CSV table of C-alpha atoms and ligand atoms in Angstrom, one decimal:
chain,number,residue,atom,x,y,z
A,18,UNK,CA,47.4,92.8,125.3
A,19,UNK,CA,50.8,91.8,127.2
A,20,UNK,CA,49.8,89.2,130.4
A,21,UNK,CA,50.3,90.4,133.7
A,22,UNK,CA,54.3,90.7,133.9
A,23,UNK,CA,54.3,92.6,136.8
A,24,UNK,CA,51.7,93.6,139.5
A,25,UNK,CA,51.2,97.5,139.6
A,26,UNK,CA,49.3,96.9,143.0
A,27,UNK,CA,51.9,95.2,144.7
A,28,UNK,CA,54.8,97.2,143.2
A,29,UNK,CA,53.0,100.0,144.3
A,30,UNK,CA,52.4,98.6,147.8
A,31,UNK,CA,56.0,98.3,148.2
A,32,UNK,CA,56.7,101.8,147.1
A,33,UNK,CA,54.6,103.4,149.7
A,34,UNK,CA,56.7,102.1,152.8
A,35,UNK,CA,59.6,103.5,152.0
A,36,UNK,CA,58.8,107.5,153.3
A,37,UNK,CA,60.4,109.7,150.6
A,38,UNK,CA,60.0,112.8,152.3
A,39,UNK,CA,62.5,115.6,151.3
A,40,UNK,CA,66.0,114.7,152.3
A,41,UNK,CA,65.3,110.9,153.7
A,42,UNK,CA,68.2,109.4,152.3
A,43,UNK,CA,68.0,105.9,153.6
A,44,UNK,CA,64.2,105.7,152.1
A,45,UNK,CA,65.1,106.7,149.0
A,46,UNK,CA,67.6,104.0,148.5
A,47,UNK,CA,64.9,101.7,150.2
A,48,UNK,CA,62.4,102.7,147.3
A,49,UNK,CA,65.1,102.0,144.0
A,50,UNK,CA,65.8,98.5,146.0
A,51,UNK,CA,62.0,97.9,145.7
A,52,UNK,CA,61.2,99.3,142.2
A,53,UNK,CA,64.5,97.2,140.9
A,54,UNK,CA,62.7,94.1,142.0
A,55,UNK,CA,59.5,95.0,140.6
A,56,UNK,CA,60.6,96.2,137.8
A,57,UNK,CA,64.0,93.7,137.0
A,58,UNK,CA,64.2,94.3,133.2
A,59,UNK,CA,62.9,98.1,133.2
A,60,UNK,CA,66.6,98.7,135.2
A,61,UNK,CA,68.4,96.0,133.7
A,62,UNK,CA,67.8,97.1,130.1
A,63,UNK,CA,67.2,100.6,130.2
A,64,UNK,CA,70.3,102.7,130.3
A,65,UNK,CA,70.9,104.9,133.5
A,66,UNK,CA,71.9,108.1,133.1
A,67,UNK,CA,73.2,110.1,136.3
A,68,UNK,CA,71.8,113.1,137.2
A,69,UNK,CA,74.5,115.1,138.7
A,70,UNK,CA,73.5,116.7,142.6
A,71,UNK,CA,70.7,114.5,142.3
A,72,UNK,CA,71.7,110.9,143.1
A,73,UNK,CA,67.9,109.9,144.1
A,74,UNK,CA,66.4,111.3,140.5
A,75,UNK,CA,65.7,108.6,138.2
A,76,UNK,CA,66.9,109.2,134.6
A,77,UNK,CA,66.5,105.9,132.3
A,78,UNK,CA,67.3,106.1,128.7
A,79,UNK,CA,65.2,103.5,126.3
A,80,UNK,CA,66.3,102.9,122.5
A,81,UNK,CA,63.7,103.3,120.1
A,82,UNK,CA,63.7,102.4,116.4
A,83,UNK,CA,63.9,105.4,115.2
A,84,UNK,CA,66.0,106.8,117.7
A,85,UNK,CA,70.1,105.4,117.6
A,86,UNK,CA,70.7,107.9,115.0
A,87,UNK,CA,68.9,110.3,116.8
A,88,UNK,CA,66.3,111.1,114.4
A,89,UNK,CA,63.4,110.9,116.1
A,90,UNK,CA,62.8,113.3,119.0
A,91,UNK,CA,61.9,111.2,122.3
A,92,UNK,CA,58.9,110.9,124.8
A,93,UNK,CA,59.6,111.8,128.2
A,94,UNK,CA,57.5,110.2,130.6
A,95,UNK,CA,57.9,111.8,134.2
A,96,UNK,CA,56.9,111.1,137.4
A,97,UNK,CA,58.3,112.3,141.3
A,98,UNK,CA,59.5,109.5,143.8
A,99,UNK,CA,59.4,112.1,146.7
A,100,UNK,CA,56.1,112.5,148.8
A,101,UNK,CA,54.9,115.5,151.2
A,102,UNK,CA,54.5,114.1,155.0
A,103,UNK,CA,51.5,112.6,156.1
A,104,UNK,CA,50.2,115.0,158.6
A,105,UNK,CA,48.5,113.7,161.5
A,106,UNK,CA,48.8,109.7,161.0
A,107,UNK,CA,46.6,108.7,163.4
A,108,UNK,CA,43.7,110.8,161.2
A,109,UNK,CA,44.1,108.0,158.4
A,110,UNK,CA,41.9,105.2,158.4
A,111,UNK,CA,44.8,102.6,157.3
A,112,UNK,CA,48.5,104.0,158.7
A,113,UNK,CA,50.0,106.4,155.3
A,114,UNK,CA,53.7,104.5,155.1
A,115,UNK,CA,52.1,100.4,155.3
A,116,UNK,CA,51.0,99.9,151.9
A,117,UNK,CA,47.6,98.5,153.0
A,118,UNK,CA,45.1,97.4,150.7
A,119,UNK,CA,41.8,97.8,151.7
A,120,UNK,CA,38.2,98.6,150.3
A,121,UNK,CA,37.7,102.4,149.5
A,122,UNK,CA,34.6,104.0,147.7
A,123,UNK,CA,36.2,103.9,144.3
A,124,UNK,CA,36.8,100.0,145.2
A,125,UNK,CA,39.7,97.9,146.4
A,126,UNK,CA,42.4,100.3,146.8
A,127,UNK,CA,46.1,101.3,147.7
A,128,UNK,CA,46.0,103.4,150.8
A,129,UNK,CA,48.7,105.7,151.5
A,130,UNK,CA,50.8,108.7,151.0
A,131,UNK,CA,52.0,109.0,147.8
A,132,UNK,CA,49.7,106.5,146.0
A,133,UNK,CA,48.1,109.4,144.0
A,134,UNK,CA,50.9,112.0,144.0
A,135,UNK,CA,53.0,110.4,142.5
A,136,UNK,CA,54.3,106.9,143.5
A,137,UNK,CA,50.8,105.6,141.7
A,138,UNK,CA,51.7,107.6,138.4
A,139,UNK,CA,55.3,106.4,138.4
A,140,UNK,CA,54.3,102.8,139.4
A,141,UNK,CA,52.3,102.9,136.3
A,142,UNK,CA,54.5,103.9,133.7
A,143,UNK,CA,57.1,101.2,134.6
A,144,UNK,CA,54.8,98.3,135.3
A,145,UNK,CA,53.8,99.2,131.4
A,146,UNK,CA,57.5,99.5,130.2
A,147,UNK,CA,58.3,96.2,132.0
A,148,UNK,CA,55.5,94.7,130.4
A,149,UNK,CA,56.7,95.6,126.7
A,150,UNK,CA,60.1,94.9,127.5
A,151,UNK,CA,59.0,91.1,128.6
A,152,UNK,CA,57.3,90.8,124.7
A,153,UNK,CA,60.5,92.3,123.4
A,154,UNK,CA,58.4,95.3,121.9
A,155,UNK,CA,60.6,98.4,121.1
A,156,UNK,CA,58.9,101.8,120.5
A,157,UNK,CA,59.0,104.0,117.5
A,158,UNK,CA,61.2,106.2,119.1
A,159,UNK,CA,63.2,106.7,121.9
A,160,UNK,CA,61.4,107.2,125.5
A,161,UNK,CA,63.2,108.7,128.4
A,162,UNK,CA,62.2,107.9,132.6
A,163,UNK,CA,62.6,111.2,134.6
A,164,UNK,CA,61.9,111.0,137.4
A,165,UNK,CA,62.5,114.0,140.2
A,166,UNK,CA,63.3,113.2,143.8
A,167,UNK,CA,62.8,116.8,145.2
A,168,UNK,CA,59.3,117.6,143.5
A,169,UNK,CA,57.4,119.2,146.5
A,170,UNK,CA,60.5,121.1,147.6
A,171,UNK,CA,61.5,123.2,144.5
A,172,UNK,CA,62.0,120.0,142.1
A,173,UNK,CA,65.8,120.9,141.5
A,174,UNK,CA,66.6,117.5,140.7
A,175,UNK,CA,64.4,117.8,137.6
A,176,UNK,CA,66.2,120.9,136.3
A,177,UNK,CA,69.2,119.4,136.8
A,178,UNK,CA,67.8,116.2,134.6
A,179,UNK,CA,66.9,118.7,131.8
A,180,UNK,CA,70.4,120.3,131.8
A,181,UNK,CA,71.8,116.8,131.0
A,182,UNK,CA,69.4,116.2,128.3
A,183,UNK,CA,70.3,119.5,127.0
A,184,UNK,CA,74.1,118.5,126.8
A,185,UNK,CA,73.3,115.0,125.0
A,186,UNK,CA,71.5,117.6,122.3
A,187,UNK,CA,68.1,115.9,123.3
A,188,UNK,CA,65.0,117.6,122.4
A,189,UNK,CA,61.8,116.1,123.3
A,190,UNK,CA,59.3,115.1,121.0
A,191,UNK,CA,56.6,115.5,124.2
A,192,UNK,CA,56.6,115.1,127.8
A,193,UNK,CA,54.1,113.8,130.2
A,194,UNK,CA,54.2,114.7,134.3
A,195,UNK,CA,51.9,114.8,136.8
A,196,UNK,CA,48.8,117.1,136.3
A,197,UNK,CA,45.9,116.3,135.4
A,198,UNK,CA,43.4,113.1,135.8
A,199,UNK,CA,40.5,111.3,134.4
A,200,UNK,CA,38.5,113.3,137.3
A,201,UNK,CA,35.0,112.9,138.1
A,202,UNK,CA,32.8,115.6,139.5
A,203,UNK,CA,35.1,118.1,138.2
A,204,UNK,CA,32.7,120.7,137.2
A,205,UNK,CA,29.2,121.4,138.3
A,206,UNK,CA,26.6,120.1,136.2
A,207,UNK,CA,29.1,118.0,134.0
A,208,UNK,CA,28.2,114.2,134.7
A,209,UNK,CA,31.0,112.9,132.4
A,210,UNK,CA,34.4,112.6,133.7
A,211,UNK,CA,37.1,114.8,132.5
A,212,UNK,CA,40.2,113.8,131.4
A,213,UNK,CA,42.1,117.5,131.3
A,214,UNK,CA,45.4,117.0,130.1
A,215,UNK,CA,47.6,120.5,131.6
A,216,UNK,CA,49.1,122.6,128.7
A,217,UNK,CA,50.0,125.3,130.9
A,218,UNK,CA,50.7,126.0,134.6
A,219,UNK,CA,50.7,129.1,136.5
A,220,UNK,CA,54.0,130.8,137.4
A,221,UNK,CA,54.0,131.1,141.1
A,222,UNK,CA,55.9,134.2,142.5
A,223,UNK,CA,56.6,135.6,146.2
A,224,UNK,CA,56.5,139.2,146.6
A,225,UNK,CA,56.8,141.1,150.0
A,226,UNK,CA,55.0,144.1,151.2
A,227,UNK,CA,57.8,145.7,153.7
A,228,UNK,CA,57.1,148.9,155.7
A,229,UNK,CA,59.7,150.4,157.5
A,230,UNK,CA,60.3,153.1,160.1
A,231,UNK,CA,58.3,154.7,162.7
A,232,UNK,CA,59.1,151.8,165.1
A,233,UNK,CA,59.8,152.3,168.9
A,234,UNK,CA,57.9,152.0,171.9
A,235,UNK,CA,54.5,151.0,172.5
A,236,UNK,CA,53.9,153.8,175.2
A,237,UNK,CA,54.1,156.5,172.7
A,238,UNK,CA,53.3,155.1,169.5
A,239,UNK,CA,53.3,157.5,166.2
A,240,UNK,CA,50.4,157.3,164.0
A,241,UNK,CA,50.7,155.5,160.2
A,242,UNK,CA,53.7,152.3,162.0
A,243,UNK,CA,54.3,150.0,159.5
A,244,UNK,CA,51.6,147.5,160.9
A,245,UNK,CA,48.9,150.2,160.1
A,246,UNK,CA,50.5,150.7,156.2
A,247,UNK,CA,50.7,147.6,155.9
A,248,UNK,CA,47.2,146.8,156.1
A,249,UNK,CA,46.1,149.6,154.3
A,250,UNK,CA,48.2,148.1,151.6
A,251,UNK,CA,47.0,144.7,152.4
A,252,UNK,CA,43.3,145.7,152.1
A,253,UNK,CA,43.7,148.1,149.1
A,254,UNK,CA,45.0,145.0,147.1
A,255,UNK,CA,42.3,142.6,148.4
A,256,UNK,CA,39.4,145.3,147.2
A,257,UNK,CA,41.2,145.8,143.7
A,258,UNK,CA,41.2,142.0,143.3
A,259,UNK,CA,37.9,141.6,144.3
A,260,UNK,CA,37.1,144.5,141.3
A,261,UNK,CA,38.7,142.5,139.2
A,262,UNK,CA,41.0,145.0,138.2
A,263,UNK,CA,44.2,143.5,139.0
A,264,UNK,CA,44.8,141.9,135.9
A,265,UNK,CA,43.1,140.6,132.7
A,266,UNK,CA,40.0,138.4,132.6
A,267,UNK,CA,40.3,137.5,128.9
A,268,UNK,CA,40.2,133.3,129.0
A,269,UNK,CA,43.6,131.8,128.5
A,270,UNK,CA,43.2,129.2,125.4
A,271,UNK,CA,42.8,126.3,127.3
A,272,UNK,CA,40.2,127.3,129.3
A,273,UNK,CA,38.8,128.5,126.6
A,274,UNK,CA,39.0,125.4,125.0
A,275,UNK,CA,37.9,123.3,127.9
A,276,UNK,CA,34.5,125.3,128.3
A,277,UNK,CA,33.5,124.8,124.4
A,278,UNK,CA,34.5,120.9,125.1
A,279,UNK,CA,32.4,120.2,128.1
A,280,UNK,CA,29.7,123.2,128.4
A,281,UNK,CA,26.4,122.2,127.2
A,282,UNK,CA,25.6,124.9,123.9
A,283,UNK,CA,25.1,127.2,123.5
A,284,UNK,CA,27.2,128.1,126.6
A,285,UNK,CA,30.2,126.6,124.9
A,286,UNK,CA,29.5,128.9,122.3
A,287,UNK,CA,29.1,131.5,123.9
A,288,UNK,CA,32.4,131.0,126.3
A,289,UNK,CA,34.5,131.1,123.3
A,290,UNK,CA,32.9,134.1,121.2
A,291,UNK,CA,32.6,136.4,124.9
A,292,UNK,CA,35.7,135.1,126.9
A,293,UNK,CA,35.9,138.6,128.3
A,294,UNK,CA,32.4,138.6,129.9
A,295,UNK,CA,32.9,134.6,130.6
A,296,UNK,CA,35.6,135.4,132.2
A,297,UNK,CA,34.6,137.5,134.7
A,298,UNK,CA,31.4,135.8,135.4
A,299,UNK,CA,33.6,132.7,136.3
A,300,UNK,CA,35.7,135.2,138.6
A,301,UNK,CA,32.8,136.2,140.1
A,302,UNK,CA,31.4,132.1,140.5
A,303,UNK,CA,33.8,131.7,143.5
A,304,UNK,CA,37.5,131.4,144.6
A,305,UNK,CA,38.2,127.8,142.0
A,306,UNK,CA,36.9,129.1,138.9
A,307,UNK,CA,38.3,132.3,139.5
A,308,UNK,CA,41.7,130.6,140.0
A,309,UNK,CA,41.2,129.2,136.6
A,310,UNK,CA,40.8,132.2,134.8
A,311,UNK,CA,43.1,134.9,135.8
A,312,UNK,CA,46.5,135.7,137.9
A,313,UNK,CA,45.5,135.5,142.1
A,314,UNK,CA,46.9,137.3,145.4
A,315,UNK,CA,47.2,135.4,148.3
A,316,UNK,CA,48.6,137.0,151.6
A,317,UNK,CA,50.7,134.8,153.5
A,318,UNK,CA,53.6,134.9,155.8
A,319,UNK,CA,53.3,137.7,158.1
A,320,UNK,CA,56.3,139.6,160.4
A,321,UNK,CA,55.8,142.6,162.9
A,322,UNK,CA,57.6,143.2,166.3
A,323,UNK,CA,59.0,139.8,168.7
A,324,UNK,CA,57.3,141.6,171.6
A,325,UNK,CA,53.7,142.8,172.3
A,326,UNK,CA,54.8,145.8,174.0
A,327,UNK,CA,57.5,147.2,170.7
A,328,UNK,CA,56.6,148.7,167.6
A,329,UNK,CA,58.4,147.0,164.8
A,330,UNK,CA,61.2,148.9,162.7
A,331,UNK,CA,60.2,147.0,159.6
A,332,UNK,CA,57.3,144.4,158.7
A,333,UNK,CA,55.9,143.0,156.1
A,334,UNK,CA,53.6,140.2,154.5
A,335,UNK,CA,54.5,137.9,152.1
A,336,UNK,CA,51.9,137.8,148.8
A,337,UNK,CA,51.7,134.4,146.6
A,338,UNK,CA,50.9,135.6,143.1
A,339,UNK,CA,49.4,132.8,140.8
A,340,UNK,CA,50.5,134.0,137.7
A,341,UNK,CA,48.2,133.5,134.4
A,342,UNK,CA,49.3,132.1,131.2
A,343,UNK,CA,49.8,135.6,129.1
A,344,UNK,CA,50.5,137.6,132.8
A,345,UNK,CA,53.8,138.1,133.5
A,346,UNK,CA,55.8,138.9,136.7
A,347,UNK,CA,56.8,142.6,135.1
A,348,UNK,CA,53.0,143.3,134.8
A,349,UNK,CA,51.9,142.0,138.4
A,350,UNK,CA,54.8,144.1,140.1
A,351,UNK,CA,53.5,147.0,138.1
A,352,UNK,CA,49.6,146.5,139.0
A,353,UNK,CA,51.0,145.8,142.5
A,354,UNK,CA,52.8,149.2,143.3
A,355,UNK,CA,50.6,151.0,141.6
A,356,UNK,CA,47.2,149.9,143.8
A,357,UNK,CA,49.8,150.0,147.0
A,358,UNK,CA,51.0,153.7,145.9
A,359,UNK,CA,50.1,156.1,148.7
A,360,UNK,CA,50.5,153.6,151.4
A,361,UNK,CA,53.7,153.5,152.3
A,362,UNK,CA,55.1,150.2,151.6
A,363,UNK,CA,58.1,148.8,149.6
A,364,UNK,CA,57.1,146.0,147.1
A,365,UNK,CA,59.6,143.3,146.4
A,366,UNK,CA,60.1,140.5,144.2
A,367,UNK,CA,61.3,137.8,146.7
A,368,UNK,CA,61.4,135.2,143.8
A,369,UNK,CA,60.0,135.5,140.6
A,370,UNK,CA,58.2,132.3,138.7
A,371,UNK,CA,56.8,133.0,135.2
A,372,UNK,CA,54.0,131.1,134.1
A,373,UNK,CA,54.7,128.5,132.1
A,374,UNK,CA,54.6,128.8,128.0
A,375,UNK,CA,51.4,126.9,126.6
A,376,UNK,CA,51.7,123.4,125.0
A,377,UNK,CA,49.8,123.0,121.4
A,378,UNK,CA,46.5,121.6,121.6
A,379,UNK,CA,44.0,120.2,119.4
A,380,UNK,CA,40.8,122.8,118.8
A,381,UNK,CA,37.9,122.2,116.3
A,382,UNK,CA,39.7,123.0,113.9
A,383,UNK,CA,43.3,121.6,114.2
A,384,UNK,CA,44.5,118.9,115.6
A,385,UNK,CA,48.4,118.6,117.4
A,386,UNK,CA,49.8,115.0,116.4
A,387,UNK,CA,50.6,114.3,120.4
A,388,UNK,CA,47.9,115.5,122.0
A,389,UNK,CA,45.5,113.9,119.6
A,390,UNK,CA,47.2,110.2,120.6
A,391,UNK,CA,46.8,111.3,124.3
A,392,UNK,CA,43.4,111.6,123.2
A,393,UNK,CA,43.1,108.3,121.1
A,394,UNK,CA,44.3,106.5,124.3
A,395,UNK,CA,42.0,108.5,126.5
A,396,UNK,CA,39.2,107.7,124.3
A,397,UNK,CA,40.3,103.8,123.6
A,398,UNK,CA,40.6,103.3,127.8
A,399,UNK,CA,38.4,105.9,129.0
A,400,UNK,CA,35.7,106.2,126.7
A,401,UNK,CA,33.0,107.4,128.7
A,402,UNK,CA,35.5,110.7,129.4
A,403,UNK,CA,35.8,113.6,127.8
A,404,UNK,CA,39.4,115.3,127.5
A,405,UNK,CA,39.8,118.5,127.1
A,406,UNK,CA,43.4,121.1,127.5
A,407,UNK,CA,43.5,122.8,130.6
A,408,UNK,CA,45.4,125.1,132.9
A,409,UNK,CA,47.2,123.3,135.8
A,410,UNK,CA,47.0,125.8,139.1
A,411,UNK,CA,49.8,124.0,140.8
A,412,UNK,CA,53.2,123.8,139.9
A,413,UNK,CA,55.1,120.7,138.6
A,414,UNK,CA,58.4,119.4,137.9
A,415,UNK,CA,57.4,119.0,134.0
A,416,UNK,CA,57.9,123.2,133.7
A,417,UNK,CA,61.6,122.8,133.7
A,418,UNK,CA,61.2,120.7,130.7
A,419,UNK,CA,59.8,123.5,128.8
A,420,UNK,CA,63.1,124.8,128.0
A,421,UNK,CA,64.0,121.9,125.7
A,422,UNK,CA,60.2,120.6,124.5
A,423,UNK,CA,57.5,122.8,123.4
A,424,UNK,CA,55.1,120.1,124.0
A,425,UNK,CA,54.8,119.5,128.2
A,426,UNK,CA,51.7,117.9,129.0
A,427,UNK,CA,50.2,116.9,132.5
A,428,UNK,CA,48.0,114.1,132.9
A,429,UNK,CA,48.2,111.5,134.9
A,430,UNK,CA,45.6,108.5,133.2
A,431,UNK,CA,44.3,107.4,136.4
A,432,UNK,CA,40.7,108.1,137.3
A,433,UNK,CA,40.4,110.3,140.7
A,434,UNK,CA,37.3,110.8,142.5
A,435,UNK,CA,36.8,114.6,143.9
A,436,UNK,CA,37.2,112.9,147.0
A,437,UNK,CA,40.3,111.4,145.8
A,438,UNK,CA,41.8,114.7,144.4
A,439,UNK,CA,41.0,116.0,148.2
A,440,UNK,CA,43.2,113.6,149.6
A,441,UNK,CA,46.1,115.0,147.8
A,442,UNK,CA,48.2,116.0,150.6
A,443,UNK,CA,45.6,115.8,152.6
A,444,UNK,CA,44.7,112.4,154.6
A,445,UNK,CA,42.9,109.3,153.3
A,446,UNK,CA,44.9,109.2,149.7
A,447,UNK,CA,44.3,106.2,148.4
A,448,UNK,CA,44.0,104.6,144.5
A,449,UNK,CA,42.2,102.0,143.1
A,450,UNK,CA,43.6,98.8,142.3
A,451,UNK,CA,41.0,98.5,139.0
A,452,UNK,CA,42.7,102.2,138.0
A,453,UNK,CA,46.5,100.9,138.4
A,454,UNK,CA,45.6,98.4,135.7
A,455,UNK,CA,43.5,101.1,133.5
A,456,UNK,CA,46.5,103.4,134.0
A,457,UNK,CA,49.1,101.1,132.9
A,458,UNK,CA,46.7,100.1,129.9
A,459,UNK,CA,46.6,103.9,128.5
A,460,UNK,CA,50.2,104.4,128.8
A,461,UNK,CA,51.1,101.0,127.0
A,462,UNK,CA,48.2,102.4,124.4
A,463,UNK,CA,50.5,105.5,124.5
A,464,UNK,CA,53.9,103.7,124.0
A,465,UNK,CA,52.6,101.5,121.2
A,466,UNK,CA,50.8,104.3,119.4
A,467,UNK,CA,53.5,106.5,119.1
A,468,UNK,CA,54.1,107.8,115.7
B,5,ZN,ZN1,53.1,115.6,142.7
């Protein structure tokens, strides 16, 4: 194993002060100053690549063996610099922009936004390319830094790093993003931790119930204004969900998958010869599992009249669809407008998001040469997990890479407690200084191993 080159805590400490939210220009430039020093040969030897519109995305090119003549597809190892705001900072038990480390339950830990999501993550992967630099080891093939500076505000800066991969005619062997963990207390009943590696994500798409006309004044109010259609419309949705009709229940793969990995048989079994049936038991288990199974409504932004004493002209609610993998935007429009028919509303695609196609897998029966070395160094660093495919709920920056890589994967090797995975922009995040060092030891097992 290489010595301790660099310190991920540390490095990681320095990474949390400067407050990357969206736009903070000045922090940004304070956070490539402090990776630079913790990192010296990862951005003196790795060729820079600008990203252009995004001058705070990271893009670091690496030579591999195999890779001057370009024969050998790449690895793309991704992680955001950019963090969500803290919230209420006084609700944190050490301040969310000072780096502090401090006991935690999981054990000495880094406390502050952005340790888990995603400063931790990105931390890792360059205190384990430093570290292989500094023994002069070059991998197989050529790997490739991306790393997105608007993540949890749309993540243009990582479509904007695909679009100048596309032009240098790279196609990715595989990329890695945020995603997954090595998460304990993920399922009921399941005592192992599980190390679910996302093959998919779920499109997420805005629609908007509108009603208009009948407005006027509240003195002589017409029956049916578009306040009472819309929540006819609203609750005519809400029961056809809660039917389970709006929208298949058949198992996406993974999930699939997942459930014959880590349910005790012959559930597993079961789960994979009955996904149908499995699938609507798990809809009917609760809001999460029902999230991981099927496409899900969510009613959000709301708009009626400015004044208490005027019937709106036009109002409407805004609806989150969480699109399955094997959904589609076209179908949810159409299951949509037809449950709303009758009460008077307008539906309207305010902007569309597809669900992301699914990355191969191993099964059983087959195994997929990448994900089968994620699982090797899984199983070499973790070995008391169990990994498993899965369907990521949330959206990354990784789906833009889908339109050059068929293989996107997210998992980020670092254990997370379910506390942990709470604090995700929540308060209290906070990571593990033992994990840093387990996380930079499965992606250097992940650099050396590749084929
Ligand atoms: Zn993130």
């Amino acid at each position: 194993m290489s010595g301790a080159v660099v310190d991920p805590v540390h490095a990681l400490q320095e990474a949390v002060r400067a407050r990357t939210t969206a736009g903070e220009r000045a922090a940004f430039a304070a956070l490539h100053e402090s990776l630079a020093t913790s990192f010296p040969r990862v951005f003196a030897q790795l060729e820079r690549v600008a990203v252009p519109g995004a001058p705070w995305a990271l893009l670091l090119h690496w030579s591999g063996a195999g890779g001057a003549a370009g024969q050998a597809a790449p690895l793309v190892l991704m992680a955001h610099q950019d963090v969500v705001p803290a919230g209420a900072e006084g609700a944190w038990t050490h301040p969310p922009f000072a780096g502090v480390l401090a006991p935690s339950a999981e054990g000495e830990s880094v406390w502050g936004r952005g340790t888990l999501d995603d400063k931790g993550p990105l931390v890792v992967v360059l205190a384990a390319v430093e570290a292989l630099l500094a023994e002069g080891f070059v991998p197989a093939r050529d790997v490739w830094l991306s790393s997105g500076s608007d993540e949890e505000t749309g993540g243009a800066s990582a479509v904007a790093a695909v679009e100048v991969l596309r032009e240098r005619g790279v196609r990715p062997w595989a990329v890695l993003d945020e995603g997954g963990a090595v998460a304990g207390g993920a399922l009921p009943g399941v005592r192992a931790p599980l190390a679910v590696v996302g093959v998919t994500e779920k499109g997420s798409t805005v629609l908007r119930l509108v009603a208009r006309g009948r407005g006027g004044h509240a003195s002589t109010p017409a029956r049916g204004g578009p306040v009472a259609r819309l929540a006819r419309a609203v609750v005519a949705l809400e029961r056809a969900e809660r039917r389970a009709v709006l929208g298949p229940v058949e198992l996406p793969a993974a999930t699939r998958e997942l459930l014959r990995r880590v349910l005790p048989q012959p559930l597993g079994a079961l789960a994979a010869r009955f996904p149908v049936a499995v699938g609507r038991l798990l809809v009917l288990a609760g809001p999460e599992s029902a999230a991981m199974v099927r496409t899900t409504l969510a009613f959000t932004a709301m708009r009626g009249s400015d004044a208490v004493n005027a019937v709106p002209d036009e109002a409407w609610v805004g609806v989150n669809a969480r699109i399955m993998s094997g959904d589609s935007v076209g179908a949810v429009v159409e299951r949509v407008r037809r449950v709303v028919a009758g009460c008077g509303v307008d539906v309207e695609v305010v902007e569309p998001g597809e669900p992301s196609p699914t990355s191969p897998f191993s099964t059983g029966q087959d195994d997929d040469e990448a994900f089968a070395l994620l699982e090797r160094c899984t199983a070499e660093v973790y070995p008391d997990a169990v990994s498993s495919p899965y369907v990521v709920m949330a959206a990354t920056d990784s789906r833009a890479f889908t339109a050059v890589s068929e293989r996107v994967y997210r998992f980020t090797p670092l254990r997370m407690s379910r506390a942990q995975r709470a604090s995700i922009h929540g308060v209290d995040e906070h990571v593990a200084a033992a994990d840093l060092h387990d996380g930079v030891a499965w992606t250097t097992a992940l650099l050396r191993g590749l084929p």
